[in-house]
XYZ file of N, CA and C in Angstrom:
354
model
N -15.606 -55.017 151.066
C -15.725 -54.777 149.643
C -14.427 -55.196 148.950
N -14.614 -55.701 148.034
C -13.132 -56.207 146.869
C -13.217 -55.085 146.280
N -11.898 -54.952 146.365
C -11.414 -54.174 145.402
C -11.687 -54.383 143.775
N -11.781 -53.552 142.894
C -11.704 -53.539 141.175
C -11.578 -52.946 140.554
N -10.579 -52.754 139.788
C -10.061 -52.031 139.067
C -10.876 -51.634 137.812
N -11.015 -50.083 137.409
C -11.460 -50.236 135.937
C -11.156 -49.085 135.351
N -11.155 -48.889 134.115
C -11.019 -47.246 133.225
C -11.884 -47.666 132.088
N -12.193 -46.756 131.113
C -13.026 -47.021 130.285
C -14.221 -47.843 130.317
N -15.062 -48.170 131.489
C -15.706 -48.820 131.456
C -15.555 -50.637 131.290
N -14.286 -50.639 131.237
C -13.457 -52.118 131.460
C -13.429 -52.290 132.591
N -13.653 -53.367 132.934
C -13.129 -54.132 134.191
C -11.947 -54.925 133.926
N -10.674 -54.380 134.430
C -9.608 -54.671 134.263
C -9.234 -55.883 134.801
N -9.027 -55.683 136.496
C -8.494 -56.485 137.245
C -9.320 -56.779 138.570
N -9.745 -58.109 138.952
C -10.713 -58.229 140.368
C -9.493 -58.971 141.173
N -8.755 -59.375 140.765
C -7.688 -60.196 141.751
C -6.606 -59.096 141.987
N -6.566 -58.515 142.911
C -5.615 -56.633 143.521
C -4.749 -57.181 144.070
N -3.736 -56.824 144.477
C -2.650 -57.426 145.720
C -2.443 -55.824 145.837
N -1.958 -54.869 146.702
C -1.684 -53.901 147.390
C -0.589 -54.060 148.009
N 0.826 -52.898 147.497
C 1.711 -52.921 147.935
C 1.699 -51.475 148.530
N 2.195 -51.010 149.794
C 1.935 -50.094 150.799
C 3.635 -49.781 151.314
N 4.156 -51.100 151.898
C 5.311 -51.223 152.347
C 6.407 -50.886 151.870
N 7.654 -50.377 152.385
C 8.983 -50.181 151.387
C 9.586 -51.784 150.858
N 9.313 -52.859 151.656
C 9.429 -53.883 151.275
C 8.705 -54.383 150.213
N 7.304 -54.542 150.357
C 6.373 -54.984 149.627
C 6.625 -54.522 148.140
N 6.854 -53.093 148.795
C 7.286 -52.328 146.914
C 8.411 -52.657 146.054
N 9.644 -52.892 146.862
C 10.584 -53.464 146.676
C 10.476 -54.388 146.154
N 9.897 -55.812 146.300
C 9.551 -56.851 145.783
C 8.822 -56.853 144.894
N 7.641 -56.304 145.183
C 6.731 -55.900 143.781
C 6.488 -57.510 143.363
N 6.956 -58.117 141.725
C 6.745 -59.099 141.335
C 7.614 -60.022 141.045
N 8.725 -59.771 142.099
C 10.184 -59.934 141.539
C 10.036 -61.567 141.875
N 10.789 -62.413 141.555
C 10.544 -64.079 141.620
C 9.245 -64.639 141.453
N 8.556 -64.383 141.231
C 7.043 -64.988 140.493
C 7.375 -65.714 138.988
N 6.997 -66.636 138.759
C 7.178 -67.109 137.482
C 5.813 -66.455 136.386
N 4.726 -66.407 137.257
C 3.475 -65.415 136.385
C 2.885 -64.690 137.064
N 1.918 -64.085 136.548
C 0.591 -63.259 137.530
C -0.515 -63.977 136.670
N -1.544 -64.201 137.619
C -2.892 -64.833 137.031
C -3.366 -63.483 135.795
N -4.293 -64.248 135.307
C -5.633 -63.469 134.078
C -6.256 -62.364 134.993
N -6.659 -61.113 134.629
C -7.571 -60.328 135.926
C -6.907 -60.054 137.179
N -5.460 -59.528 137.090
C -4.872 -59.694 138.127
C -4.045 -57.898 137.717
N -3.576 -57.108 139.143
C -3.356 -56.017 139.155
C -2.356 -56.141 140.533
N -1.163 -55.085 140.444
C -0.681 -55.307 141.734
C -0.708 -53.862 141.860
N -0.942 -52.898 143.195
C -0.858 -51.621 142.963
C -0.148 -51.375 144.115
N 0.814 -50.135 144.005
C 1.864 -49.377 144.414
C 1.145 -48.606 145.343
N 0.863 -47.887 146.462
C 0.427 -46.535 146.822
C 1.097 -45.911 147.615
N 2.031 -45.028 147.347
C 2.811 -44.022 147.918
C 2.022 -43.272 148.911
N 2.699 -43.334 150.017
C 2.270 -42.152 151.005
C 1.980 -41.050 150.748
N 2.555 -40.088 150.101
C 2.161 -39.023 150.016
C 2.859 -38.787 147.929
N 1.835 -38.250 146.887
C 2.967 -37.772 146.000
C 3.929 -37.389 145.585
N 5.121 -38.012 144.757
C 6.128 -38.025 144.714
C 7.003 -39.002 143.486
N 8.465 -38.803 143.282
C 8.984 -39.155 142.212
C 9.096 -41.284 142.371
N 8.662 -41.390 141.663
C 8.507 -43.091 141.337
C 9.283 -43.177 140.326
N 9.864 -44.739 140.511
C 10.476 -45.062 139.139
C 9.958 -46.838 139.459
N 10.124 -47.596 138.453
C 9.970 -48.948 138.266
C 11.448 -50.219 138.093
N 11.832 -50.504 138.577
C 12.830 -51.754 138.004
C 12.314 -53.160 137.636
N 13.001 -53.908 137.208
C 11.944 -55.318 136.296
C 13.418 -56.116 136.666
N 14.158 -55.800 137.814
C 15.142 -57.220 138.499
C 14.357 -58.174 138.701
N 15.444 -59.398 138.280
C 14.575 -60.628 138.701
C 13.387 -60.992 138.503
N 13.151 -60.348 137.181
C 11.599 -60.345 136.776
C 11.665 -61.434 135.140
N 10.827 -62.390 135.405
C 11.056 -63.785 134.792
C 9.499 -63.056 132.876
N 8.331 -61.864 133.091
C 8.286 -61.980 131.800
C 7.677 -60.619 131.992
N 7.155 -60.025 130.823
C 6.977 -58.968 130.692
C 5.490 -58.332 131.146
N 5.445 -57.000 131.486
C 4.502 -56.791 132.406
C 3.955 -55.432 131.466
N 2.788 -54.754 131.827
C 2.342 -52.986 131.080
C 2.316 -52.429 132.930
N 2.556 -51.131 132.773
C 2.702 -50.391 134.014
C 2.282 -48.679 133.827
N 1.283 -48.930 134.415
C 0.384 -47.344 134.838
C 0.614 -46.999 135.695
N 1.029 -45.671 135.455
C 1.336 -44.597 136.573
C 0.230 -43.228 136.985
N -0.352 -43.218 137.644
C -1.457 -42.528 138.398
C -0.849 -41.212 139.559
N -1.655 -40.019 138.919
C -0.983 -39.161 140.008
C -2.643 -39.391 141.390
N -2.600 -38.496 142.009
C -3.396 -38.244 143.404
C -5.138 -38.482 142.680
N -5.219 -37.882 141.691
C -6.512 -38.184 140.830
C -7.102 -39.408 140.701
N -5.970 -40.382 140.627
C -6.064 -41.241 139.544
C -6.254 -41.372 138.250
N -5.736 -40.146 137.589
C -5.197 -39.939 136.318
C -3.734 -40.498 135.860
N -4.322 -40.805 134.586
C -3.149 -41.692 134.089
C -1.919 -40.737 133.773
N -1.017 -40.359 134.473
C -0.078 -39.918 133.421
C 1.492 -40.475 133.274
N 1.301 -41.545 133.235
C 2.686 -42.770 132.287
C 2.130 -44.276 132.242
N 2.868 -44.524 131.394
C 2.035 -45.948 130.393
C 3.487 -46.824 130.197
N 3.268 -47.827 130.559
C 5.006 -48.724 129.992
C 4.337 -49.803 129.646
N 5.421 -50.596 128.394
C 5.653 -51.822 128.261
C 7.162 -52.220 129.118
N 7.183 -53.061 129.926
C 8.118 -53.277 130.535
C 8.852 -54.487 130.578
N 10.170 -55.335 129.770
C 10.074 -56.559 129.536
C 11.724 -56.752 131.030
N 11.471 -58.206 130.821
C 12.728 -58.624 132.631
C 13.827 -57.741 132.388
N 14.696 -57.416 133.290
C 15.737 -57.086 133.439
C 15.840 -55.256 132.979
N 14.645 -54.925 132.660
C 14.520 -53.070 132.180
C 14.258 -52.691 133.300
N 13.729 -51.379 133.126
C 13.212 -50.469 133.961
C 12.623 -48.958 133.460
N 11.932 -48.196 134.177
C 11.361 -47.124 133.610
C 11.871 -46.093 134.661
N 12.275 -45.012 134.339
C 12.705 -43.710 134.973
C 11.537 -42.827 135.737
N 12.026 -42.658 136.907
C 11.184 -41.747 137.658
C 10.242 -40.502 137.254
N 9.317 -40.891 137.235
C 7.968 -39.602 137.009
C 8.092 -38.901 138.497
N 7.254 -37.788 138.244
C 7.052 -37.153 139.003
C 5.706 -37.048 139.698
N 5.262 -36.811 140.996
C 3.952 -36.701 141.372
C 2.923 -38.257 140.989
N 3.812 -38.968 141.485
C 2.959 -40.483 141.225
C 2.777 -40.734 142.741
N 1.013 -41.021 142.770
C 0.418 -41.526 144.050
C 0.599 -43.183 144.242
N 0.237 -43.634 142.774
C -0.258 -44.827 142.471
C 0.671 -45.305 140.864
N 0.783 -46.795 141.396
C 1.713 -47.136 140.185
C 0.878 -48.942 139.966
N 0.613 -49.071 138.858
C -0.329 -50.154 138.347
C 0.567 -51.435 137.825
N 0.795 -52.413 138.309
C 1.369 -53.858 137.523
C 0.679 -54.436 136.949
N 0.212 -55.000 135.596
C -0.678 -55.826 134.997
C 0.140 -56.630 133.947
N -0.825 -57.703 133.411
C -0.291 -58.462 132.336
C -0.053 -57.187 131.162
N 0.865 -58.023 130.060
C 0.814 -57.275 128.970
C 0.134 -56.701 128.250
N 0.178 -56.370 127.735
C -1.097 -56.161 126.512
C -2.483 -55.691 126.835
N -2.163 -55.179 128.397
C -3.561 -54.275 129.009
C -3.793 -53.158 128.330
N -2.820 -52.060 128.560
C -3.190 -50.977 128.283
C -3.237 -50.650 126.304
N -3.381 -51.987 125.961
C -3.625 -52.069 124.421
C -5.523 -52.384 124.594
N -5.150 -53.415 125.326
C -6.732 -54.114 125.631
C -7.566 -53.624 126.146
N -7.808 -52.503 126.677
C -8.582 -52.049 127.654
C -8.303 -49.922 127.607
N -7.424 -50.099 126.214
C -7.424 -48.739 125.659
C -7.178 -47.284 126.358
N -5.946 -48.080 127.452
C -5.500 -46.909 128.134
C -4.805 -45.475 127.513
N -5.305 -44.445 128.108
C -4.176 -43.355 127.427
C -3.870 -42.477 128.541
N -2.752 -41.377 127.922
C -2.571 -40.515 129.084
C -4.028 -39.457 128.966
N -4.511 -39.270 130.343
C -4.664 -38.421 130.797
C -6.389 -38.985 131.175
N -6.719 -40.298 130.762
C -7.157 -41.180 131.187
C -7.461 -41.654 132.552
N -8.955 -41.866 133.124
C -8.777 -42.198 134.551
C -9.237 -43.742 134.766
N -8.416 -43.725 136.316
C -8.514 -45.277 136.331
C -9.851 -45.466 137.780
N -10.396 -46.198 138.077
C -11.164 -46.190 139.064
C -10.814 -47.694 139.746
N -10.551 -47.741 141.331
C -10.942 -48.123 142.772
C -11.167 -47.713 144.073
N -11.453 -48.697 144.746
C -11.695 -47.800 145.585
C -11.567 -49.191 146.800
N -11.710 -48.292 148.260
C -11.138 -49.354 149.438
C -9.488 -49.708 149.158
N -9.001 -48.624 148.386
C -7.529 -49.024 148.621
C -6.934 -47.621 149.605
Protein backbone atom coordinates (compact mmCIF):
# COMPACT_ATOMS: atom_id res chain seq x y z
CA UNK A 1 0.00 0.00 0.00
CA UNK A 2 1.36 3.76 -0.72
CA UNK A 3 1.29 5.72 1.60
CA UNK A 4 -1.11 9.26 1.55
CA UNK A 5 -1.33 11.79 3.28
CA UNK A 6 -4.57 13.77 4.03
CA UNK A 7 -6.59 16.16 6.61
CA UNK A 8 -9.64 17.79 5.72
CA UNK A 9 -10.57 15.62 3.23
CA UNK A 10 -7.51 16.89 1.01
CA UNK A 11 -5.23 14.78 -0.39
CA UNK A 12 -2.16 16.40 0.41
CA UNK A 13 0.78 14.42 -0.49
CA UNK A 14 1.09 10.75 -2.52
CA UNK A 15 4.90 11.08 -3.06
CA UNK A 16 6.03 10.26 1.21
CA UNK A 17 9.72 9.77 1.83
CA UNK A 18 9.92 8.52 5.65
CA UNK A 19 12.53 9.57 7.86
CA UNK A 20 12.95 6.97 10.91
CA UNK A 21 16.80 7.27 11.29
CA UNK A 22 18.92 9.77 13.47
CA UNK A 23 20.63 10.32 10.20
CA UNK A 24 17.83 10.41 7.87
CA UNK A 25 16.32 13.05 10.31
CA UNK A 26 19.29 14.89 10.43
CA UNK A 27 19.34 15.41 6.82
CA UNK A 28 15.79 15.79 6.42
CA UNK A 29 15.90 18.16 3.17
CA UNK A 30 19.07 19.65 3.68
CA UNK A 31 20.97 20.02 -0.01
CA UNK A 32 17.99 19.43 -2.26
CA UNK A 33 17.52 22.29 -4.55
CA UNK A 34 13.40 21.40 -4.47
CA UNK A 35 10.79 18.89 -3.39
CA UNK A 36 8.36 17.80 -6.17
CA UNK A 37 4.29 19.02 -6.28
CA UNK A 38 2.38 16.27 -3.86
CA UNK A 39 5.32 15.56 -2.02
CA UNK A 40 5.61 15.13 2.06
CA UNK A 41 8.67 14.07 4.01
CA UNK A 42 7.69 12.66 7.50
CA UNK A 43 9.69 12.51 10.74
CA UNK A 44 8.56 9.52 13.14
CA UNK A 45 10.03 9.51 16.47
CA UNK A 46 10.30 6.42 18.38
CA UNK A 47 8.57 7.03 21.11
CA UNK A 48 6.90 10.86 22.05
CA UNK A 49 8.95 13.49 22.81
CA UNK A 50 10.53 17.11 22.50
CA UNK A 51 11.24 17.92 18.58
CA UNK A 52 12.56 20.91 17.21
CA UNK A 53 13.23 21.70 13.33
CA UNK A 54 16.48 23.46 11.75
CA UNK A 55 16.34 24.79 7.92
CA UNK A 56 20.64 24.48 7.61
CA UNK A 57 21.57 24.26 4.28
CA UNK A 58 18.19 24.54 3.22
CA UNK A 59 18.15 26.26 -0.40
CA UNK A 60 13.87 27.47 -0.12
CA UNK A 61 11.16 27.63 2.04
CA UNK A 62 9.13 24.81 3.36
CA UNK A 63 5.34 24.71 5.92
CA UNK A 64 5.99 22.12 8.81
CA UNK A 65 3.35 20.11 10.88
CA UNK A 66 3.87 18.84 13.98
CA UNK A 67 1.67 15.79 15.10
CA UNK A 68 1.51 14.37 18.58
CA UNK A 69 0.78 10.18 18.97
CA UNK A 70 -2.93 10.98 17.57
CA UNK A 71 -2.00 12.53 14.75
CA UNK A 72 -3.27 15.69 15.87
CA UNK A 73 -1.98 18.73 14.72
CA UNK A 74 -0.49 20.64 17.39
CA UNK A 75 2.29 23.13 15.62
CA UNK A 76 2.11 24.70 12.22
CA UNK A 77 5.37 26.64 10.69
CA UNK A 78 6.27 28.67 7.85
CA UNK A 79 9.85 27.92 7.69
CA UNK A 80 12.21 29.94 5.25
CA UNK A 81 16.54 28.60 4.70
CA UNK A 82 18.75 29.20 7.32
CA UNK A 83 15.67 29.47 10.42
CA UNK A 84 14.45 27.11 12.57
CA UNK A 85 11.53 26.33 14.94
CA UNK A 86 11.94 25.53 18.75
CA UNK A 87 11.20 22.33 20.34
CA UNK A 88 7.50 21.24 21.06
CA UNK A 89 6.75 18.90 23.24
CA UNK A 90 5.17 15.32 22.82
CA UNK A 91 5.74 15.24 18.95
CA UNK A 92 5.38 11.63 17.42
CA UNK A 93 5.37 12.92 13.93
CA UNK A 94 6.79 16.01 12.23
CA UNK A 95 5.45 16.87 8.47
CA UNK A 96 7.84 18.64 5.57
CA UNK A 97 5.79 20.03 2.69
CA UNK A 98 5.88 22.73 0.07
CA UNK A 99 4.78 26.13 1.14
CA UNK A 100 1.69 27.33 1.17
CA UNK A 101 0.14 23.84 2.32
CA UNK A 102 -1.15 24.44 5.41
CA UNK A 103 -2.85 27.71 3.76
CA UNK A 104 -4.02 25.32 0.89
CA UNK A 105 -5.36 22.53 2.38
CA UNK A 106 -6.60 24.61 5.60
CA UNK A 107 -4.62 23.21 8.30
CA UNK A 108 -5.23 24.22 11.98
CA UNK A 109 -4.25 23.33 15.39
CA UNK A 110 -5.95 20.70 16.77
CA UNK A 111 -6.72 19.37 13.37
CA UNK A 112 -6.10 15.71 12.26
CA UNK A 113 -3.91 14.47 9.73
CA UNK A 114 -4.44 10.88 8.26
CA UNK A 115 -1.83 7.85 7.03
CA UNK A 116 -1.27 5.00 7.40
CA UNK A 117 1.53 1.98 6.65
CA UNK A 118 3.94 4.37 8.17
Amino acid sequence: MVPVLRSNSFEIAKNIEICRTLTSQTLGLMFRSQIPDNYAMIFVMKKPSSAGIHMLFMRFPIDVIFLDEEKTIIGLAHLKPWTGHKAMKKIKYIIETNPGAIEKYKLSIGGKMEFEGI
